[in-house]
Short mmCIF file of C-alpha atoms in Angstrom, two decimals:
data_model
loop_
_atom_site.label_atom_id
_atom_site.label_comp_id
_atom_site.label_asym_id
_atom_site.label_seq_id
_atom_site.Cartn_x
_atom_site.Cartn_y
_atom_site.Cartn_z
CA MET A 192 -0.22 -0.22 0.09
CA LYS A 193 1.08 3.43 -0.30
CA ILE A 194 -0.81 7.07 0.15
CA GLY A 195 -1.96 8.19 -3.34
CA HIS A 196 -2.93 11.87 -2.46
CA ILE A 197 -3.33 14.37 0.36
CA GLU A 198 -6.86 16.21 0.29
CA LEU A 199 -6.91 19.46 2.01
CA CYS A 200 -10.94 20.67 3.15
CA VAL A 201 -10.87 24.53 1.98
CA SER A 202 -13.64 26.89 2.64
CA ASP A 203 -13.07 28.29 -0.88
CA PRO A 204 -10.57 26.40 -3.13
CA MET A 205 -9.95 29.25 -5.57
CA VAL A 206 -8.66 31.40 -3.05
CA SER A 207 -6.71 28.79 -1.24
CA LEU A 208 -5.43 27.89 -4.77
CA GLU A 209 -3.74 31.57 -4.67
CA PHE A 210 -1.67 30.67 -1.57
CA TYR A 211 -0.76 27.08 -2.95
CA LYS A 212 0.64 28.23 -6.09
CA ASN A 213 2.09 31.55 -5.32
CA VAL A 214 3.72 31.37 -2.11
CA LEU A 215 4.89 27.43 -1.92
CA GLY A 216 4.96 26.97 -5.45
CA CYS A 217 2.91 23.91 -6.22
CA THR A 218 2.01 23.10 -9.80
CA VAL A 219 -1.58 23.22 -10.66
CA THR A 220 -2.58 19.62 -12.66
CA ASP A 221 -6.12 20.15 -13.15
CA ILE A 222 -9.04 22.17 -12.17
CA GLN A 223 -12.19 20.50 -12.00
CA SER A 224 -15.64 23.08 -12.21
CA LYS A 225 -13.68 25.68 -9.95
CA LYS A 226 -14.27 22.94 -6.62
CA PHE A 227 -12.04 20.69 -6.60
CA ILE A 228 -8.28 21.88 -7.48
CA TRP A 229 -5.35 19.44 -8.18
CA LEU A 230 -1.74 20.25 -7.23
CA LYS A 231 1.53 18.86 -7.04
CA PHE A 232 3.90 19.84 -4.49
CA ASP A 233 6.92 18.19 -5.65
CA GLU A 234 5.94 14.93 -6.05
CA THR A 235 2.83 14.78 -3.81
CA GLU A 236 -0.27 15.52 -5.06
CA ILE A 237 -2.83 17.69 -2.91
CA LEU A 238 -6.50 17.96 -3.82
CA LEU A 239 -8.03 21.25 -2.22
CA ARG A 240 -11.58 20.34 -2.33
CA PRO A 241 -14.22 22.27 -0.56
CA SER A 242 -15.84 22.16 3.06
CA ALA A 243 -18.41 23.97 4.50
CA LYS A 244 -17.17 23.01 7.87
CA ILE A 245 -13.36 23.84 8.93
CA THR A 246 -11.81 22.86 11.72
CA ARG A 247 -8.77 24.89 12.83
CA ALA A 248 -6.58 24.71 15.09
CA SER A 249 -5.15 27.77 17.05
CA ASN A 250 -1.54 26.58 17.13
CA PHE A 251 0.43 24.17 15.68
CA SER A 252 0.61 21.87 18.90
CA GLU A 253 -3.13 21.59 18.88
CA SER A 254 -3.80 20.78 15.12
CA PRO A 255 -4.91 17.16 14.77
CA PHE A 256 -2.68 16.90 11.73
CA ASN A 257 0.41 18.84 10.11
CA LEU A 258 2.21 18.73 7.14
CA VAL A 259 6.08 19.17 7.18
CA ILE A 260 8.14 20.52 4.49
CA TYR A 261 11.66 18.87 3.82
CA THR A 262 14.36 21.16 2.53
CA ASP A 263 18.17 21.21 1.91
CA ASN A 264 18.20 24.75 3.39
CA LEU A 265 16.26 25.98 5.95
CA ALA A 266 17.08 29.57 6.27
CA ALA A 267 17.32 30.43 2.59
CA THR A 268 13.83 28.50 1.41
CA LYS A 269 12.30 30.73 4.83
CA GLN A 270 13.56 33.80 3.34
CA LEU A 271 11.89 32.56 -0.21
CA LEU A 272 8.65 32.20 1.49
CA GLU A 273 8.70 35.50 3.15
CA SER A 274 9.84 37.10 0.01
CA ARG A 275 6.24 35.42 -1.27
CA GLY A 276 4.18 37.33 1.66
CA LEU A 277 4.30 34.24 3.72
CA VAL A 278 4.23 35.39 7.62
CA PHE A 279 5.94 32.70 9.99
CA ASP A 280 4.00 32.28 13.16
CA GLY A 281 6.65 30.75 15.72
CA GLU A 282 8.86 27.69 16.00
CA ASP A 283 8.64 24.32 17.06
CA GLN A 284 12.13 22.56 17.76
CA GLY A 285 13.84 25.63 15.88
CA CYS A 286 11.95 24.70 12.85
CA PRO A 287 9.18 27.75 11.72
CA LEU A 288 6.11 27.13 11.80
CA PHE A 289 2.84 28.67 9.16
CA SER A 290 -0.87 28.39 8.20
CA ASP A 291 -2.46 28.26 5.16
CA PRO A 292 -5.70 30.49 4.85
CA ASP A 293 -7.51 27.48 6.41
CA GLY A 294 -5.89 26.86 9.10
CA HIS A 295 -3.29 23.75 8.37
CA TRP A 296 -0.45 23.83 9.73
CA PHE A 297 2.73 23.61 8.42
CA GLN A 298 6.62 22.89 9.97
CA LEU A 299 9.56 23.75 7.43
CA VAL A 300 12.61 21.50 8.39
CA GLU A 301 15.95 21.05 7.40
CA ASN A 302 16.81 17.77 5.79
#
């Protein structure tokens, strides 16, 4: 078995698309009826799907799940994301934290 893709429930897929494409640098692979947006993040497929109920954790440690992004150069990647408008929200064990427009938490980790 293997995980096929990650589905993220979002309040407005078109709004979330801007974040994932312009800030994180994901590639759009398909948009179905402006509701289901398929993205590629390196080799990982992500589906942004609409949901009326979004559960937001107020911080990384309270989130029911988190996404971790590996990078070969933490400082350079952090600087790149900040240049694209990302505002980091603290650290966990020295690793920068941020969330998307719907409150999904991410951690940036040096590989």
